[in-house]
GROMACS .gro file of C-alpha atoms in nm:
model
  339
    1MET     CA    1   5.767  12.057  21.157
    2THR     CA    2   5.668  11.987  20.798
    3GLN     CA    3   5.868  12.166  20.529
    4HIS     CA    4   5.700  12.252  20.202
    5ALA     CA    5   5.900  12.241  19.880
    6SER     CA    6   5.928  12.578  19.710
    7PRO     CA    7   5.754  12.602  19.372
    8PRO     CA    8   5.974  12.575  19.062
    9ARG     CA    9   6.089  12.899  18.911
   10ASP     CA   10   6.191  12.993  18.558
   11SER     CA   11   6.519  13.152  18.447
   12THR     CA   12   6.397  13.497  18.554
   13GLY     CA   13   6.321  13.380  18.907
   14LYS     CA   14   5.945  13.400  18.860
   15VAL     CA   15   5.703  13.120  18.935
   16PRO     CA   16   5.540  13.019  18.606
   17SER     CA   17   5.163  13.005  18.600
   18ALA     CA   18   4.993  12.669  18.585
   19GLY     CA   19   4.885  12.722  18.227
   20ALA     CA   20   5.216  12.857  18.101
   21ALA     CA   21   5.368  12.659  17.815
   22PRO     CA   22   5.733  12.550  17.838
   23ALA     CA   23   5.985  12.764  17.650
   24TRP     CA   24   6.065  12.489  17.403
   25ARG     CA   25   5.705  12.487  17.287
   26GLY     CA   26   5.735  12.854  17.199
   27LEU     CA   27   6.052  12.786  17.002
   28MET     CA   28   5.884  12.503  16.814
   29ALA     CA   29   5.583  12.721  16.743
   30ARG     CA   30   5.804  12.993  16.594
   31ALA     CA   31   5.990  12.731  16.389
   32ASP     CA   32   5.658  12.601  16.258
   33VAL     CA   33   5.552  12.953  16.165
   34ARG     CA   34   5.878  13.007  15.974
   35THR     CA   35   5.839  12.677  15.791
   36LEU     CA   36   5.479  12.750  15.701
   37SER     CA   37   5.578  13.098  15.584
   38LEU     CA   38   5.848  12.955  15.357
   39LEU     CA   39   5.605  12.698  15.222
   40GLY     CA   40   5.361  12.983  15.156
   41VAL     CA   41   5.626  13.177  14.963
   42LEU     CA   42   5.716  12.868  14.761
   43ALA     CA   43   5.350  12.799  14.687
   44ALA     CA   44   5.302  13.162  14.576
   45LEU     CA   45   5.599  13.131  14.339
   46ILE     CA   46   5.455  12.812  14.192
   47VAL     CA   47   5.125  12.992  14.134
   48ILE     CA   48   5.305  13.284  13.970
   49GLY     CA   49   5.499  13.047  13.747
   50GLY     CA   50   5.182  12.860  13.660
   51ILE     CA   51   5.004  13.182  13.568
   52THR     CA   52   5.282  13.344  13.366
   53LYS     CA   53   5.401  13.032  13.183
   54PRO     CA   54   5.150  12.754  13.252
   55ASP     CA   55   5.253  12.519  12.971
   56GLU     CA   56   5.625  12.552  13.035
   57PHE     CA   57   5.657  12.599  13.412
   58LEU     CA   58   5.418  12.319  13.511
   59ASP     CA   59   5.567  12.077  13.259
   60THR     CA   60   5.710  11.768  13.427
   61ARG     CA   61   6.046  11.815  13.260
   62ASN     CA   62   6.075  12.170  13.390
   63LEU     CA   63   5.986  12.070  13.746
   64GLN     CA   64   6.245  11.794  13.728
   65LEU     CA   65   6.496  12.052  13.606
   66VAL     CA   66   6.419  12.284  13.898
   67LEU     CA   67   6.473  12.003  14.150
   68THR     CA   68   6.791  11.888  13.974
   69GLN     CA   69   6.940  12.238  13.976
   70ALA     CA   70   6.842  12.279  14.340
   71SER     CA   71   7.018  11.955  14.431
   72VAL     CA   72   7.374  12.078  14.372
   73ILE     CA   73   7.349  12.403  14.567
   74GLY     CA   74   7.120  12.227  14.816
   75VAL     CA   75   7.389  11.981  14.922
   76VAL     CA   76   7.631  12.272  14.970
   77THR     CA   77   7.369  12.456  15.175
   78VAL     CA   78   7.326  12.164  15.414
   79GLY     CA   79   7.695  12.185  15.503
   80MET     CA   80   7.681  12.564  15.519
   81THR     CA   81   7.390  12.547  15.764
   82PHE     CA   82   7.598  12.347  16.012
   83VAL     CA   83   7.884  12.595  15.987
   84ILE     CA   84   7.660  12.899  16.038
   85VAL     CA   85   7.475  12.736  16.328
   86SER     CA   86   7.814  12.696  16.498
   87GLY     CA   87   7.877  13.070  16.461
   88GLY     CA   88   8.114  13.034  16.164
   89ILE     CA   89   8.103  13.111  15.793
   90ASP     CA   90   8.247  12.946  15.484
   91LEU     CA   91   8.310  13.171  15.185
   92SER     CA   92   8.509  12.905  15.001
   93VAL     CA   93   8.236  12.653  14.918
   94GLY     CA   94   8.196  12.763  14.555
   95ALA     CA   95   8.571  12.756  14.493
   96ILE     CA   96   8.599  12.414  14.659
   97VAL     CA   97   8.325  12.281  14.429
   98ALA     CA   98   8.517  12.418  14.130
   99LEU     CA   99   8.848  12.269  14.243
  100ALA     CA  100   8.694  11.931  14.324
  101SER     CA  101   8.513  11.917  13.990
  102VAL     CA  102   8.821  11.995  13.778
  103TRP     CA  103   9.053  11.771  13.979
  104ALA     CA  104   8.806  11.485  13.945
  105THR     CA  105   8.775  11.528  13.567
  106THR     CA  106   9.142  11.534  13.467
  107VAL     CA  107   9.250  11.271  13.216
  108ALA     CA  108   9.456  11.094  13.483
  109THR     CA  109   9.160  11.074  13.722
  110GLN     CA  110   8.916  10.954  13.456
  111GLU     CA  111   9.139  10.654  13.390
  112TYR     CA  112   9.006  10.514  13.720
  113GLY     CA  113   8.647  10.542  13.601
  114PHE     CA  114   8.339  10.620  13.808
  115ALA     CA  115   8.499  10.537  14.143
  116GLY     CA  116   8.803  10.750  14.068
  117ILE     CA  117   8.596  11.057  13.985
  118LEU     CA  118   8.372  11.019  14.290
  119PHE     CA  119   8.661  10.950  14.527
  120THR     CA  120   8.866  11.242  14.397
  121ALA     CA  121   8.578  11.488  14.420
  122VAL     CA  122   8.501  11.387  14.779
  123ILE     CA  123   8.863  11.372  14.899
  124VAL     CA  124   8.946  11.714  14.749
  125GLY     CA  125   8.640  11.863  14.921
  126VAL     CA  126   8.728  11.705  15.254
  127GLY     CA  127   9.093  11.810  15.216
  128CYS     CA  128   8.997  12.174  15.163
  129GLY     CA  129   8.760  12.152  15.459
  130LEU     CA  130   9.044  12.012  15.669
  131VAL     CA  131   9.266  12.309  15.582
  132ASN     CA  132   8.986  12.552  15.670
  133GLY     CA  133   8.914  12.370  15.995
  134VAL     CA  134   9.278  12.357  16.109
  135LEU     CA  135   9.333  12.727  16.033
  136ILE     CA  136   9.016  12.831  16.215
  137ALA     CA  137   9.006  12.585  16.506
  138TYR     CA  138   9.375  12.548  16.583
  139GLY     CA  139   9.526  12.848  16.405
  140ALA     CA  140   9.279  13.087  16.569
  141MET     CA  141   9.207  13.253  16.235
  142VAL     CA  142   8.881  13.438  16.180
  143PRO     CA  143   8.654  13.218  15.964
  144PHE     CA  144   8.593  13.503  15.721
  145ILE     CA  145   8.967  13.547  15.653
  146ALA     CA  146   9.056  13.176  15.645
  147THR     CA  147   8.779  13.080  15.404
  148LEU     CA  148   8.839  13.389  15.192
  149ALA     CA  149   9.200  13.276  15.151
  150MET     CA  150   9.079  12.929  15.057
  151LEU     CA  151   8.841  13.083  14.804
  152ALA     CA  152   9.127  13.261  14.627
  153SER     CA  153   9.363  12.964  14.648
  154ALA     CA  154   9.112  12.704  14.529
  155ARG     CA  155   8.999  12.921  14.238
  156GLY     CA  156   9.360  12.981  14.137
  157LEU     CA  157   9.448  12.611  14.156
  158ALA     CA  158   9.138  12.517  13.957
  159LEU     CA  159   9.237  12.763  13.686
  160GLN     CA  160   9.591  12.626  13.683
  161ILE     CA  161   9.471  12.266  13.647
  162THR     CA  162   9.238  12.342  13.356
  163ASP     CA  163   9.442  12.619  13.195
  164GLY     CA  164   9.106  12.787  13.143
  165LYS     CA  165   8.970  12.497  12.935
  166THR     CA  166   8.665  12.278  12.987
  167GLN     CA  167   8.745  11.918  13.081
  168ILE     CA  168   8.497  11.680  12.917
  169VAL     CA  169   8.388  11.366  13.102
  170THR     CA  170   8.414  11.050  12.892
  171ILE     CA  171   8.301  10.790  13.146
  172PRO     CA  172   7.961  10.651  13.032
  173SER     CA  173   7.861  10.534  13.381
  174VAL     CA  174   7.891  10.893  13.507
  175LEU     CA  175   7.716  11.054  13.211
  176ASP     CA  176   7.432  10.802  13.219
  177LEU     CA  177   7.323  10.924  13.563
  178GLY     CA  178   7.221  11.253  13.403
  179GLU     CA  179   7.000  11.087  13.142
  180ARG     CA  180   6.626  11.037  13.179
  181ASP     CA  181   6.670  10.660  13.160
  182ALA     CA  182   6.836  10.677  13.503
  183TYR     CA  183   6.532  10.839  13.666
  184VAL     CA  184   6.357  10.629  13.928
  185LEU     CA  185   5.979  10.680  13.925
  186GLY     CA  186   6.041  11.010  13.749
  187ILE     CA  187   6.290  11.128  14.011
  188PRO     CA  188   6.643  11.220  13.891
  189PRO     CA  189   6.930  11.048  14.076
  190LEU     CA  190   7.070  11.391  14.177
  191VAL     CA  191   6.745  11.472  14.356
  192MET     CA  192   6.758  11.142  14.542
  193VAL     CA  193   7.113  11.215  14.658
  194PHE     CA  194   7.000  11.561  14.772
  195ALA     CA  195   6.710  11.405  14.964
  196VAL     CA  196   6.942  11.155  15.136
  197VAL     CA  197   7.191  11.430  15.234
  198THR     CA  198   6.904  11.643  15.365
  199ILE     CA  199   6.762  11.361  15.577
  200ILE     CA  200   7.102  11.270  15.718
  201GLY     CA  201   7.176  11.638  15.788
  202TRP     CA  202   6.844  11.681  15.968
  203LEU     CA  203   6.902  11.370  16.180
  204ILE     CA  204   7.256  11.479  16.274
  205LEU     CA  205   7.153  11.833  16.368
  206ASN     CA  206   6.836  11.741  16.557
  207ARG     CA  207   6.887  11.389  16.689
  208THR     CA  208   7.255  11.351  16.779
  209THR     CA  209   7.504  11.476  17.034
  210PHE     CA  210   7.705  11.624  16.747
  211GLY     CA  211   7.410  11.843  16.654
  212ARG     CA  212   7.355  11.958  17.012
  213ARG     CA  213   7.723  12.043  17.045
  214THR     CA  214   7.707  12.242  16.722
  215VAL     CA  215   7.418  12.450  16.853
  216ALA     CA  216   7.592  12.494  17.190
  217VAL     CA  217   7.915  12.619  17.029
  218GLY     CA  218   7.720  12.864  16.816
  219GLY     CA  219   7.511  12.987  17.107
  220ASN     CA  220   7.801  13.046  17.348
  221ALA     CA  221   8.141  12.895  17.272
  222GLU     CA  222   8.285  12.972  17.617
  223ALA     CA  223   7.988  12.816  17.796
  224ALA     CA  224   8.019  12.513  17.569
  225ARG     CA  225   8.388  12.482  17.660
  226LEU     CA  226   8.310  12.502  18.031
  227ALA     CA  227   8.046  12.232  17.981
  228GLY     CA  228   8.316  11.997  17.855
  229ILE     CA  229   8.279  12.036  17.479
  230ASP     CA  230   8.602  12.041  17.279
  231VAL     CA  231   8.513  12.354  17.084
  232ARG     CA  232   8.819  12.344  16.857
  233ARG     CA  233   8.764  11.983  16.757
  234GLN     CA  234   8.394  12.050  16.698
  235ARG     CA  235   8.474  12.338  16.465
  236LEU     CA  236   8.725  12.122  16.279
  237TYR     CA  237   8.460  11.855  16.224
  238LEU     CA  238   8.212  12.114  16.099
  239TYR     CA  239   8.445  12.244  15.829
  240LEU     CA  240   8.526  11.885  15.733
  241LEU     CA  241   8.151  11.831  15.697
  242SER     CA  242   8.120  12.143  15.481
  243GLY     CA  243   8.406  12.022  15.263
  244LEU     CA  244   8.244  11.679  15.230
  245CYS     CA  245   7.920  11.839  15.110
  246CYS     CA  246   8.118  12.044  14.858
  247GLY     CA  247   8.281  11.727  14.726
  248ILE     CA  248   7.945  11.555  14.686
  249ALA     CA  249   7.804  11.866  14.515
  250ALA     CA  250   8.101  11.873  14.279
  251PHE     CA  251   8.028  11.515  14.172
  252LEU     CA  252   7.661  11.600  14.117
  253LEU     CA  253   7.766  11.899  13.908
  254ILE     CA  254   7.993  11.676  13.700
  255ILE     CA  255   7.697  11.449  13.630
  256LEU     CA  256   7.474  11.745  13.547
  257SER     CA  257   7.716  11.923  13.313
  258GLY     CA  258   7.925  11.631  13.192
  259SER     CA  259   8.240  11.836  13.244
  260GLY     CA  260   8.468  12.010  13.490
  261GLN     CA  261   8.533  12.383  13.469
  262ASN     CA  262   8.722  12.630  13.685
  263THR     CA  263   8.412  12.855  13.677
  264ASN     CA  264   8.194  12.590  13.844
  265GLY     CA  265   8.032  12.687  14.173
  266ASN     CA  266   8.040  13.059  14.096
  267LEU     CA  267   7.867  13.252  14.378
  268TYR     CA  268   7.758  12.927  14.546
  269GLU     CA  269   7.875  13.070  14.877
  270LEU     CA  270   7.633  13.361  14.848
  271ASP     CA  271   7.342  13.141  14.741
  272ALA     CA  272   7.407  12.892  15.022
  273ILE     CA  273   7.435  13.162  15.288
  274ALA     CA  274   7.124  13.338  15.157
  275ALA     CA  275   6.923  13.013  15.152
  276ALA     CA  276   7.025  12.935  15.510
  277ILE     CA  277   6.937  13.286  15.626
  278ILE     CA  278   6.589  13.295  15.476
  279GLY     CA  279   6.542  12.945  15.614
  280GLY     CA  280   6.577  13.080  15.967
  281THR     CA  281   6.944  13.016  16.046
  282LEU     CA  282   7.096  13.295  16.254
  283LEU     CA  283   7.419  13.442  16.120
  284SER     CA  284   7.531  13.490  16.480
  285GLY     CA  285   7.494  13.115  16.537
  286GLY     CA  286   7.305  12.906  16.788
  287ARG     CA  287   6.997  12.839  16.578
  288GLY     CA  288   6.925  12.684  16.242
  289THR     CA  289   6.710  12.437  16.057
  290ILE     CA  290   6.792  12.206  15.770
  291VAL     CA  291   6.430  12.206  15.651
  292GLY     CA  292   6.427  12.585  15.634
  293SER     CA  293   6.756  12.594  15.444
  294VAL     CA  294   6.626  12.343  15.189
  295LEU     CA  295   6.309  12.547  15.140
  296GLY     CA  296   6.529  12.853  15.091
  297VAL     CA  297   6.717  12.671  14.815
  298LEU     CA  298   6.393  12.570  14.647
  299ILE     CA  299   6.264  12.928  14.664
  300PHE     CA  300   6.575  13.073  14.501
  301THR     CA  301   6.587  12.800  14.235
  302THR     CA  302   6.220  12.853  14.153
  303ILE     CA  303   6.273  13.229  14.122
  304THR     CA  304   6.562  13.169  13.882
  305ASN     CA  305   6.350  12.932  13.673
  306ILE     CA  306   6.054  13.172  13.655
  307PHE     CA  307   6.279  13.459  13.551
  308ALA     CA  308   6.443  13.244  13.282
  309LEU     CA  309   6.110  13.126  13.140
  310ASN     CA  310   5.984  13.485  13.123
  311ASN     CA  311   6.307  13.607  12.961
  312LEU     CA  312   6.369  13.857  13.242
  313GLN     CA  313   6.715  14.000  13.290
  314SER     CA  314   6.946  13.846  13.548
  315ASP     CA  315   7.006  14.180  13.719
  316VAL     CA  316   6.636  14.201  13.810
  317GLN     CA  317   6.662  13.847  13.944
  318GLN     CA  318   6.954  13.945  14.168
  319ILE     CA  319   6.760  14.246  14.296
  320ALA     CA  320   6.467  14.019  14.383
  321LYS     CA  321   6.699  13.780  14.569
  322GLY     CA  322   6.856  14.070  14.757
  323ALA     CA  323   6.514  14.198  14.862
  324ILE     CA  324   6.421  13.853  14.993
  325ILE     CA  325   6.742  13.832  15.196
  326VAL     CA  326   6.685  14.176  15.350
  327ALA     CA  327   6.327  14.084  15.436
  328ALA     CA  328   6.441  13.757  15.596
  329VAL     CA  329   6.702  13.934  15.811
  330LEU     CA  330   6.448  14.194  15.924
  331VAL     CA  331   6.208  13.918  16.022
  332GLN     CA  332   6.488  13.748  16.218
  333ARG     CA  333   6.566  14.070  16.405
  334ARG     CA  334   6.200  14.124  16.485
  335THR     CA  335   6.167  13.766  16.607
  336ALA     CA  336   6.479  13.795  16.820
  337SER     CA  337   6.359  14.120  16.981
  338THR     CA  338   6.033  13.961  17.089
  339THR     CA  339   6.195  13.659  17.254
   0.00000   0.00000   0.00000
């Protein structure tokens, strides 16, 4: 007697129709819609800037400035995106940037030149990320509390190192990277570093086992553990990655400002989280996109630039950013309810 194989069924137990598209196609379609929407918002802001201040906003120097300013917070946002995708949060990124920047610009550090400043900035960032990761992954501390403690500690240590004074960089090879002579085909070195970090971040999140494990931990940590993923070690690596991005951002900020200050990185944590959210990263974890986060950074940086050129008050700017965040969260909730 011939046995016929039963037709394949989906997760609900129903037999999908012949013309039904796989679920992943729906996810990709929604991701494309989000990306196109963000590009539309960015294009609208460029039009607004071009209309309100055409000579100033569309000037090549101003556009280079916007991209340069976006580079520092953009690198931080890449690391933040990984943390949020895993279901965590990092409130200490701004303080880590401040601590790394002042530690890397002390007189003792500058005696080692360019390499000393870069190495110190990166190692301080990674060290702070290691402390966060150990407390959260192996100390079972809530990420909000652990990173909040790091925020306070790093800010306090940065203030102690500088004694409230600005530390001026005297290394020509570092300062030269912020000059126009260092631009390659009109592109500032900071923007090129940001582009490289973005590309590497995208490849890691979308094309590696590490990225898949990050999404799995954020989607359901217990299921990820049962599937053989070392959840604690994965979380440790993610906070190390966030710390590394903070160290790189601190070095970029040193190049941009030519100094180290304990006030550096102020509110970077809020800007990075906001950029990731409007880019489509879920605060609950399990979903995120590097491209969306980068577009979020560019949107916020462009808004800041337009407000500055039009001499509008910063409080109005903050209100506008808050409205964008609320709108992004509402869109996320609506999208989630329809899936």
